[in-house]
Amino acid sequence: MEKLKITILYDAVEDKEKVEAAAKGEKLSLTYEQVSQTLTRRGHKVKLLAAGTNVQNLAAQLEKEESDIIFNLCEALGGVSQHEQKVAALLELLGKKFTGSGSIGLALAQDKALSKKLLSFHGIQYPKFSVMDAGQVDWSDDLKFPLFVKPLNQDASIGINNKSIVRNVKELMEQISYIHTECKAPALIEEFIEGREIYVGVIGNERPEALPIIEWDFSKISEGIPKIASAEAKWDEESEAYKAPEVFPEDIPEPVYKKIQGAAINAFKALKLCDYGRVDMRLVKKSELQTENETQVEEKAGGDEAKKAGAGKGKTKTSPEKEDKKSTPRRRTPDKENPEDEGMEDWEFYIIEVNPNPHLDKRGELAVAARRHGLSYPDLLEKIIELALERSR
């Protein structure tokens, strides 16, 4: 790759966070520093530009930029993630070449309800969902417990905690209230998928390709800890979930593996993403889930018999709660006559979220999957730049 003049654009709040961490004796490894150091070692002339909240000043700074490409790492402005697409829109208005998705793709992906509707149009499977904003239901499927509640338009697992999985109306209303008051966002309510957490990186534009699947393996964490990518699991290094390993799963049959990768590519294209992205999914092996459900039913039946036996001894008789039933997500039954459904009889997967411009930390899922694919971290960064330049010609 020829040597370029590259400006790395990032949210100025990151510098403030670094200073605050240093005051506590902590050291932050910021993504923009990793990208800058890596590209500099590759011989490129790199400049850093911290994006402040004064839009007029930012526009003036960007207008003066004479770099060959702007490496856009601005996932927020002033720490507000909802401004991410506005930064891309500003770059577009100024006619600048930049890496990553444009304002349309960023806006579509950030509104998780709208993105699911687009996925539905393209025949891509996702959990049933509803949206509630300040007491008003904006959209509603017919949902069954357990449910998963999170902010409609946040990323980095903001608003996702150990109470995000709810199993009755009381828990549901408490979590909706939490999202409204603490996250200042509408609540997205999905049927919870009991399954494995998998991530599929996608790189490209006209002919995007899927990277190897990564699984965040929660199988060995203690009972009672939710097997979800919560904020604690992502950021609290002392938590048990944080220590759960990310692996390259080897038990997924090849037809299923390819189907998952194909769905990731289709989702990437459906939301008009550019250059690189990551698709988060839940993978279900139905025979394993059925065995688990049968065990739960047997345990529950035993418990109900015990309750009946004790009803005459001063104990309260209770009936099974409907909320304990497993979810019945939006699904398409595999067609044995359809070659595309080969091997899918025992497997289902659901797209949970589509992430444009995912975290580019060298230890992140995208970089790790790229290495498995044969792209080193420096090669990955240069590949993203090449894709952006090709798209801009």
GROMACS .gro file of C-alpha atoms in nm:
model
  393
    1MET     CA    1   0.000   0.000   0.000
    2GLU     CA    2   0.131   0.347  -0.086
    3LYS     CA    3   0.215   0.576   0.204
    4LEU     CA    4  -0.067   0.815   0.289
    5LYS     CA    5  -0.145   1.122   0.494
    6ILE     CA    6  -0.404   1.001   0.744
    7THR     CA    7  -0.605   1.199   0.998
    8ILE     CA    8  -0.750   0.995   1.283
    9LEU     CA    9  -1.072   1.152   1.410
   10TYR     CA   10  -1.193   1.059   1.759
   11ASP     CA   11  -1.418   1.191   2.035
   12ALA     CA   12  -1.231   1.439   2.256
   13VAL     CA   13  -1.402   1.287   2.561
   14GLU     CA   14  -1.158   0.995   2.533
   15ASP     CA   15  -0.869   1.223   2.630
   16LYS     CA   16  -1.060   1.337   2.937
   17GLU     CA   17  -1.126   0.975   3.034
   18LYS     CA   18  -0.757   0.896   2.994
   19VAL     CA   19  -0.658   1.181   3.229
   20GLU     CA   20  -0.917   1.071   3.486
   21ALA     CA   21  -0.792   0.713   3.469
   22ALA     CA   22  -0.431   0.825   3.513
   23ALA     CA   23  -0.532   1.021   3.825
   24LYS     CA   24  -0.659   0.693   3.970
   25GLY     CA   25  -0.337   0.514   3.881
   26GLU     CA   26  -0.503   0.332   3.591
   27LYS     CA   27  -0.385   0.314   3.232
   28LEU     CA   28  -0.623   0.316   2.938
   29SER     CA   29  -0.528   0.164   2.605
   30LEU     CA   30  -0.723   0.386   2.368
   31THR     CA   31  -0.813   0.259   2.024
   32TYR     CA   32  -0.709   0.576   1.844
   33GLU     CA   33  -0.360   0.541   1.995
   34GLN     CA   34  -0.333   0.181   1.879
   35VAL     CA   35  -0.444   0.274   1.527
   36SER     CA   36  -0.210   0.575   1.517
   37GLN     CA   37   0.094   0.380   1.634
   38THR     CA   38   0.024   0.091   1.398
   39LEU     CA   39  -0.022   0.307   1.089
   40THR     CA   40   0.282   0.518   1.178
   41ARG     CA   41   0.494   0.203   1.198
   42ARG     CA   42   0.367   0.116   0.852
   43GLY     CA   43   0.518   0.439   0.722
   44HIS     CA   44   0.207   0.653   0.695
   45LYS     CA   45   0.203   1.017   0.807
   46VAL     CA   46  -0.056   1.021   1.084
   47LYS     CA   47  -0.226   1.316   1.250
   48LEU     CA   48  -0.470   1.305   1.544
   49LEU     CA   49  -0.780   1.523   1.556
   50ALA     CA   50  -0.997   1.529   1.869
   51ALA     CA   51  -1.358   1.614   1.786
   52GLY     CA   52  -1.505   1.859   2.034
   53THR     CA   53  -1.870   1.948   2.081
   54ASN     CA   54  -1.836   2.290   1.913
   55VAL     CA   55  -1.960   2.188   1.569
   56GLN     CA   56  -1.853   2.514   1.403
   57ASN     CA   57  -1.495   2.466   1.522
   58LEU     CA   58  -1.499   2.100   1.420
   59ALA     CA   59  -1.628   2.185   1.074
   60ALA     CA   60  -1.359   2.450   1.032
   61GLN     CA   61  -1.087   2.206   1.141
   62LEU     CA   62  -1.210   1.935   0.905
   63GLU     CA   63  -1.243   2.175   0.614
   64LYS     CA   64  -0.873   2.260   0.644
   65GLU     CA   65  -0.769   1.894   0.646
   66GLU     CA   66  -0.558   1.798   0.346
   67SER     CA   67  -0.506   1.434   0.436
   68ASP     CA   68  -0.568   1.155   0.188
   69ILE     CA   69  -0.821   0.990   0.418
   70ILE     CA   70  -0.986   1.047   0.755
   71PHE     CA   71  -0.986   0.737   0.972
   72ASN     CA   72  -1.313   0.790   1.152
   73LEU     CA   73  -1.302   0.651   1.506
   74CYS     CA   74  -1.558   0.899   1.634
   75GLU     CA   75  -1.820   0.668   1.788
   76ALA     CA   76  -1.976   0.959   1.977
   77LEU     CA   77  -1.949   1.334   2.016
   78GLY     CA   78  -1.914   1.469   2.367
   79GLY     CA   79  -1.969   1.113   2.484
   80VAL     CA   80  -2.316   1.100   2.324
   81SER     CA   81  -2.337   0.798   2.096
   82GLN     CA   82  -2.649   0.931   1.919
   83HIS     CA   83  -2.425   1.193   1.755
   84GLU     CA   84  -2.213   0.932   1.578
   85GLN     CA   85  -2.406   0.954   1.251
   86LYS     CA   86  -2.396   1.334   1.265
   87VAL     CA   87  -2.016   1.330   1.255
   88ALA     CA   88  -2.032   1.111   0.943
   89ALA     CA   89  -2.291   1.346   0.793
   90LEU     CA   90  -2.058   1.641   0.851
   91LEU     CA   91  -1.774   1.458   0.677
   92GLU     CA   92  -2.007   1.384   0.386
   93LEU     CA   93  -2.118   1.748   0.360
   94LEU     CA   94  -1.755   1.859   0.353
   95GLY     CA   95  -1.675   1.607   0.080
   96LYS     CA   96  -1.413   1.426   0.287
   97LYS     CA   97  -1.301   1.069   0.227
   98PHE     CA   98  -1.338   0.869   0.547
   99THR     CA   99  -1.342   0.512   0.671
  100GLY     CA  100  -1.645   0.324   0.793
  101SER     CA  101  -2.017   0.356   0.739
  102GLY     CA  102  -2.185   0.674   0.626
  103SER     CA  103  -2.456   0.866   0.807
  104ILE     CA  104  -2.741   0.656   0.664
  105GLY     CA  105  -2.594   0.322   0.769
  106LEU     CA  106  -2.506   0.453   1.115
  107ALA     CA  107  -2.857   0.594   1.166
  108LEU     CA  108  -3.029   0.276   1.047
  109ALA     CA  109  -2.819   0.054   1.274
  110GLN     CA  110  -2.851   0.277   1.579
  111ASP     CA  111  -3.231   0.254   1.581
  112LYS     CA  112  -3.252  -0.114   1.669
  113ALA     CA  113  -3.627  -0.136   1.603
  114LEU     CA  114  -3.598   0.019   1.258
  115SER     CA  115  -3.304  -0.205   1.174
  116LYS     CA  116  -3.508  -0.514   1.269
  117LYS     CA  117  -3.790  -0.403   1.040
  118LEU     CA  118  -3.540  -0.373   0.756
  119LEU     CA  119  -3.400  -0.716   0.836
  120SER     CA  120  -3.755  -0.852   0.826
  121PHE     CA  121  -3.804  -0.706   0.478
  122HIS     CA  122  -3.493  -0.893   0.365
  123GLY     CA  123  -3.610  -1.219   0.524
  124ILE     CA  124  -3.350  -1.218   0.801
  125GLN     CA  125  -3.448  -1.382   1.131
  126TYR     CA  126  -3.452  -1.185   1.458
  127PRO     CA  127  -3.632  -1.211   1.795
  128LYS     CA  128  -3.984  -1.071   1.824
  129PHE     CA  129  -3.977  -0.729   1.984
  130SER     CA  130  -4.167  -0.427   2.110
  131VAL     CA  131  -4.067  -0.067   2.179
  132MET     CA  132  -4.194   0.139   2.471
  133ASP     CA  133  -4.121   0.510   2.509
  134ALA     CA  134  -4.249   0.700   2.812
  135GLY     CA  135  -4.558   0.482   2.852
  136GLN     CA  136  -4.635   0.471   2.481
  137VAL     CA  137  -4.601   0.148   2.285
  138ASP     CA  138  -4.445   0.243   1.952
  139TRP     CA  139  -4.434  -0.110   1.812
  140SER     CA  140  -4.548  -0.442   1.945
  141ASP     CA  141  -4.523  -0.806   1.849
  142ASP     CA  142  -4.705  -1.069   2.057
  143LEU     CA  143  -4.432  -1.142   2.311
  144LYS     CA  144  -4.378  -1.425   2.559
  145PHE     CA  145  -4.154  -1.436   2.865
  146PRO     CA  146  -3.863  -1.447   2.928
  147LEU     CA  147  -3.790  -1.109   2.772
  148PHE     CA  148  -3.474  -0.904   2.728
  149VAL     CA  149  -3.490  -0.528   2.789
  150LYS     CA  150  -3.230  -0.278   2.668
  151PRO     CA  151  -3.206   0.080   2.534
  152LEU     CA  152  -3.330   0.127   2.179
  153ASN     CA  153  -3.037   0.336   2.061
  154GLN     CA  154  -2.730   0.277   2.278
  155ASP     CA  155  -2.419   0.071   2.212
  156ALA     CA  156  -2.128  -0.075   2.415
  157SER     CA  157  -2.388  -0.267   2.625
  158ILE     CA  158  -2.497   0.056   2.798
  159GLY     CA  159  -2.812  -0.018   2.997
  160ILE     CA  160  -2.764  -0.396   2.986
  161ASN     CA  161  -2.717  -0.553   3.329
  162ASN     CA  162  -2.796  -0.866   3.531
  163LYS     CA  163  -3.161  -0.761   3.550
  164SER     CA  164  -3.207  -0.722   3.174
  165ILE     CA  165  -3.362  -1.068   3.144
  166VAL     CA  166  -3.712  -1.042   3.290
  167ARG     CA  167  -3.954  -1.327   3.361
  168ASN     CA  168  -4.271  -1.154   3.476
  169VAL     CA  169  -4.461  -0.828   3.439
  170LYS     CA  170  -4.322  -0.674   3.759
  171GLU     CA  171  -3.960  -0.727   3.649
  172LEU     CA  172  -4.047  -0.602   3.301
  173MET     CA  173  -4.195  -0.273   3.422
  174GLU     CA  174  -3.903  -0.215   3.661
  175GLN     CA  175  -3.649  -0.263   3.382
  176ILE     CA  176  -3.843  -0.043   3.139
  177SER     CA  177  -3.848   0.229   3.406
  178TYR     CA  178  -3.471   0.187   3.452
  179ILE     CA  179  -3.408   0.233   3.079
  180HIS     CA  180  -3.631   0.542   3.065
  181THR     CA  181  -3.485   0.712   3.374
  182GLU     CA  182  -3.120   0.607   3.374
  183CYS     CA  183  -3.049   0.572   3.002
  184LYS     CA  184  -3.290   0.844   2.886
  185ALA     CA  185  -3.395   0.621   2.597
  186PRO     CA  186  -3.693   0.422   2.472
  187ALA     CA  187  -3.690   0.058   2.584
  188LEU     CA  188  -3.646  -0.222   2.332
  189ILE     CA  189  -3.815  -0.538   2.457
  190GLU     CA  190  -3.720  -0.864   2.285
  191GLU     CA  191  -3.803  -1.227   2.340
  192PHE     CA  192  -3.492  -1.365   2.506
  193ILE     CA  193  -3.310  -1.630   2.305
  194GLU     CA  194  -3.164  -1.908   2.521
  195GLY     CA  195  -2.854  -1.980   2.320
  196ARG     CA  196  -2.490  -1.909   2.246
  197GLU     CA  197  -2.347  -1.561   2.194
  198ILE     CA  198  -2.170  -1.541   1.856
  199TYR     CA  199  -2.017  -1.259   1.652
  200VAL     CA  200  -1.952  -1.240   1.281
  201GLY     CA  201  -1.722  -0.971   1.142
  202VAL     CA  202  -1.783  -0.848   0.788
  203ILE     CA  203  -1.534  -0.664   0.566
  204GLY     CA  204  -1.597  -0.516   0.223
  205ASN     CA  205  -1.837  -0.312   0.015
  206GLU     CA  206  -1.954  -0.440  -0.323
  207ARG     CA  207  -1.857  -0.797  -0.233
  208PRO     CA  208  -1.832  -0.812   0.146
  209GLU     CA  209  -1.690  -1.124   0.307
  210ALA     CA  210  -1.758  -1.272   0.649
  211LEU     CA  211  -1.477  -1.341   0.893
  212PRO     CA  212  -1.456  -1.656   1.109
  213ILE     CA  213  -1.725  -1.683   1.375
  214ILE     CA  214  -1.629  -1.596   1.732
  215GLU     CA  215  -1.824  -1.725   2.031
  216TRP     CA  216  -1.821  -1.566   2.374
  217ASP     CA  217  -1.836  -1.892   2.567
  218PHE     CA  218  -2.050  -1.848   2.879
  219SER     CA  219  -2.102  -2.223   2.923
  220LYS     CA  220  -1.886  -2.253   3.235
  221ILE     CA  221  -1.990  -1.944   3.432
  222SER     CA  222  -2.175  -1.997   3.760
  223GLU     CA  223  -2.546  -2.066   3.766
  224GLY     CA  224  -2.743  -1.749   3.830
  225ILE     CA  225  -2.511  -1.524   3.628
  226PRO     CA  226  -2.690  -1.421   3.307
  227LYS     CA  227  -2.517  -1.553   2.995
  228ILE     CA  228  -2.533  -1.220   2.815
  229ALA     CA  229  -2.296  -0.949   2.696
  230SER     CA  230  -2.383  -0.707   2.976
  231ALA     CA  231  -2.188  -0.392   3.058
  232GLU     CA  232  -2.036  -0.578   3.353
  233ALA     CA  233  -1.930  -0.869   3.130
  234LYS     CA  234  -1.768  -0.630   2.883
  235TRP     CA  235  -1.597  -0.383   3.113
  236ASP     CA  236  -1.560  -0.519   3.469
  237GLU     CA  237  -1.234  -0.714   3.463
  238GLU     CA  238  -1.312  -0.870   3.802
  239SER     CA  239  -1.647  -1.015   3.697
  240GLU     CA  240  -1.682  -1.384   3.619
  241ALA     CA  241  -1.854  -1.315   3.287
  242TYR     CA  242  -1.568  -1.088   3.177
  243LYS     CA  243  -1.329  -1.379   3.223
  244ALA     CA  244  -1.537  -1.611   3.003
  245PRO     CA  245  -1.323  -1.694   2.697
  246GLU     CA  246  -1.390  -1.597   2.338
  247VAL     CA  247  -1.334  -1.898   2.114
  248PHE     CA  248  -1.363  -2.011   1.754
  249PRO     CA  249  -1.641  -2.272   1.774
  250GLU     CA  250  -1.561  -2.602   1.606
  251ASP     CA  251  -1.889  -2.789   1.657
  252ILE     CA  252  -2.101  -2.592   1.410
  253PRO     CA  253  -2.170  -2.798   1.094
  254GLU     CA  254  -2.026  -2.641   0.779
  255PRO     CA  255  -2.367  -2.576   0.613
  256VAL     CA  256  -2.488  -2.400   0.928
  257TYR     CA  257  -2.160  -2.208   0.958
  258LYS     CA  258  -2.190  -2.080   0.602
  259LYS     CA  259  -2.556  -1.994   0.652
  260ILE     CA  260  -2.466  -1.783   0.957
  261GLN     CA  261  -2.193  -1.601   0.764
  262GLY     CA  262  -2.431  -1.544   0.474
  263ALA     CA  263  -2.693  -1.393   0.705
  264ALA     CA  264  -2.429  -1.160   0.850
  265ILE     CA  265  -2.336  -1.040   0.501
  266ASN     CA  266  -2.703  -0.989   0.411
  267ALA     CA  267  -2.762  -0.787   0.729
  268PHE     CA  268  -2.451  -0.577   0.659
  269LYS     CA  269  -2.583  -0.497   0.311
  270ALA     CA  270  -2.945  -0.446   0.421
  271LEU     CA  271  -2.844  -0.168   0.661
  272LYS     CA  272  -2.614  -0.006   0.402
  273LEU     CA  273  -2.296  -0.045   0.605
  274CYS     CA  274  -1.954   0.026   0.457
  275ASP     CA  275  -1.600  -0.110   0.489
  276TYR     CA  276  -1.634  -0.312   0.811
  277GLY     CA  277  -1.895  -0.423   1.063
  278ARG     CA  278  -1.989  -0.687   1.316
  279VAL     CA  279  -2.313  -0.880   1.348
  280ASP     CA  280  -2.413  -1.012   1.691
  281MET     CA  281  -2.626  -1.327   1.698
  282ARG     CA  282  -2.770  -1.595   1.922
  283LEU     CA  283  -2.719  -1.953   1.807
  284VAL     CA  284  -2.954  -2.227   1.925
  285LYS     CA  285  -2.906  -2.602   1.898
  286LYS     CA  286  -3.266  -2.713   1.935
  287SER     CA  287  -3.197  -3.064   2.067
  288GLU     CA  288  -2.988  -2.921   2.354
  289LEU     CA  289  -3.251  -2.658   2.434
  290GLN     CA  290  -3.525  -2.922   2.428
  291THR     CA  291  -3.331  -3.137   2.677
  292GLU     CA  292  -3.285  -2.835   2.904
  293ASN     CA  293  -3.655  -2.748   2.882
  294GLU     CA  294  -3.759  -3.107   2.962
  295THR     CA  295  -3.536  -3.101   3.270
  296GLN     CA  296  -3.692  -2.773   3.381
  297VAL     CA  297  -4.044  -2.911   3.325
  298GLU     CA  298  -3.961  -3.222   3.534
  299GLU     CA  299  -3.816  -3.007   3.812
  300LYS     CA  300  -4.119  -2.780   3.803
  301ALA     CA  301  -4.360  -3.073   3.806
  302GLY     CA  302  -4.182  -3.212   4.111
  303GLY     CA  303  -4.202  -2.875   4.278
  304ASP     CA  304  -4.573  -2.845   4.204
  305GLU     CA  305  -4.641  -3.189   4.351
  306ALA     CA  306  -4.453  -3.088   4.664
  307LYS     CA  307  -4.660  -2.772   4.689
  308LYS     CA  308  -4.982  -2.971   4.654
  309ALA     CA  309  -4.868  -3.215   4.921
  310GLY     CA  310  -4.797  -2.929   5.157
  311ALA     CA  311  -5.117  -2.738   5.084
  312GLY     CA  312  -5.296  -2.889   5.384
  313LYS     CA  313  -5.008  -2.811   5.621
  314GLY     CA  314  -5.041  -2.436   5.624
  315LYS     CA  315  -4.852  -2.381   5.298
  316THR     CA  316  -4.991  -2.172   5.015
  317LYS     CA  317  -5.086  -2.358   4.700
  318THR     CA  318  -4.951  -2.190   4.389
  319SER     CA  319  -5.009  -2.255   4.020
  320PRO     CA  320  -4.740  -2.266   3.749
  321GLU     CA  321  -4.667  -1.920   3.610
  322LYS     CA  322  -4.713  -1.861   3.240
  323GLU     CA  323  -4.403  -1.641   3.243
  324ASP     CA  324  -4.181  -1.949   3.281
  325LYS     CA  325  -4.257  -2.068   2.929
  326LYS     CA  326  -3.971  -2.042   2.682
  327SER     CA  327  -3.997  -1.777   2.414
  328THR     CA  328  -4.131  -1.849   2.069
  329PRO     CA  329  -3.927  -1.610   1.854
  330ARG     CA  330  -3.997  -1.505   1.498
  331ARG     CA  331  -3.867  -1.802   1.303
  332ARG     CA  332  -3.880  -1.970   0.968
  333THR     CA  333  -3.913  -2.349   0.964
  334PRO     CA  334  -3.628  -2.514   0.768
  335ASP     CA  335  -3.743  -2.666   0.440
  336LYS     CA  336  -3.587  -3.007   0.381
  337GLU     CA  337  -3.646  -2.967   0.007
  338ASN     CA  338  -3.453  -2.639  -0.002
  339PRO     CA  339  -3.077  -2.692  -0.056
  340GLU     CA  340  -3.009  -2.373   0.139
  341ASP     CA  341  -3.162  -2.533   0.451
  342GLU     CA  342  -2.933  -2.836   0.445
  343GLY     CA  343  -2.822  -2.924   0.796
  344MET     CA  344  -3.043  -2.659   0.960
  345GLU     CA  345  -3.299  -2.898   1.113
  346ASP     CA  346  -3.135  -2.887   1.458
  347TRP     CA  347  -3.007  -2.528   1.445
  348GLU     CA  348  -3.151  -2.178   1.455
  349PHE     CA  349  -2.983  -1.841   1.477
  350TYR     CA  350  -3.117  -1.493   1.537
  351ILE     CA  351  -2.958  -1.158   1.462
  352ILE     CA  352  -2.957  -0.951   1.779
  353GLU     CA  353  -2.770  -0.643   1.661
  354VAL     CA  354  -2.578  -0.508   1.362
  355ASN     CA  355  -2.277  -0.292   1.449
  356PRO     CA  356  -2.127  -0.047   1.200
  357ASN     CA  357  -1.773   0.072   1.277
  358PRO     CA  358  -1.723  -0.183   1.559
  359HIS     CA  359  -1.447  -0.151   1.817
  360LEU     CA  360  -1.106  -0.166   1.646
  361ASP     CA  361  -0.901  -0.250   1.953
  362LYS     CA  362  -0.636  -0.504   1.853
  363ARG     CA  363  -0.786  -0.741   2.114
  364GLY     CA  364  -1.143  -0.691   1.991
  365GLU     CA  365  -1.356  -0.947   1.810
  366LEU     CA  366  -1.305  -0.796   1.465
  367ALA     CA  367  -0.926  -0.786   1.489
  368VAL     CA  368  -0.906  -1.135   1.641
  369ALA     CA  369  -1.130  -1.282   1.369
  370ALA     CA  370  -0.931  -1.099   1.101
  371ARG     CA  371  -0.608  -1.256   1.230
  372ARG     CA  372  -0.770  -1.597   1.208
  373HIS     CA  373  -0.862  -1.506   0.850
  374GLY     CA  374  -0.501  -1.418   0.770
  375LEU     CA  375  -0.516  -1.041   0.821
  376SER     CA  376  -0.280  -0.903   1.084
  377TYR     CA  377  -0.389  -0.595   1.278
  378PRO     CA  378  -0.184  -0.360   1.053
  379ASP     CA  379  -0.319  -0.538   0.745
  380LEU     CA  380  -0.675  -0.501   0.873
  381LEU     CA  381  -0.636  -0.125   0.922
  382GLU     CA  382  -0.485  -0.081   0.576
  383LYS     CA  383  -0.760  -0.299   0.427
  384ILE     CA  384  -1.023  -0.070   0.579
  385ILE     CA  385  -0.843   0.233   0.433
  386GLU     CA  386  -0.822   0.071   0.089
  387LEU     CA  387  -1.193  -0.008   0.095
  388ALA     CA  388  -1.279   0.350   0.191
  389LEU     CA  389  -1.061   0.495  -0.085
  390GLU     CA  390  -1.208   0.258  -0.346
  391ARG     CA  391  -1.559   0.353  -0.238
  392SER     CA  392  -1.477   0.724  -0.262
  393ARG     CA  393  -1.339   0.716  -0.615
   0.00000   0.00000   0.00000
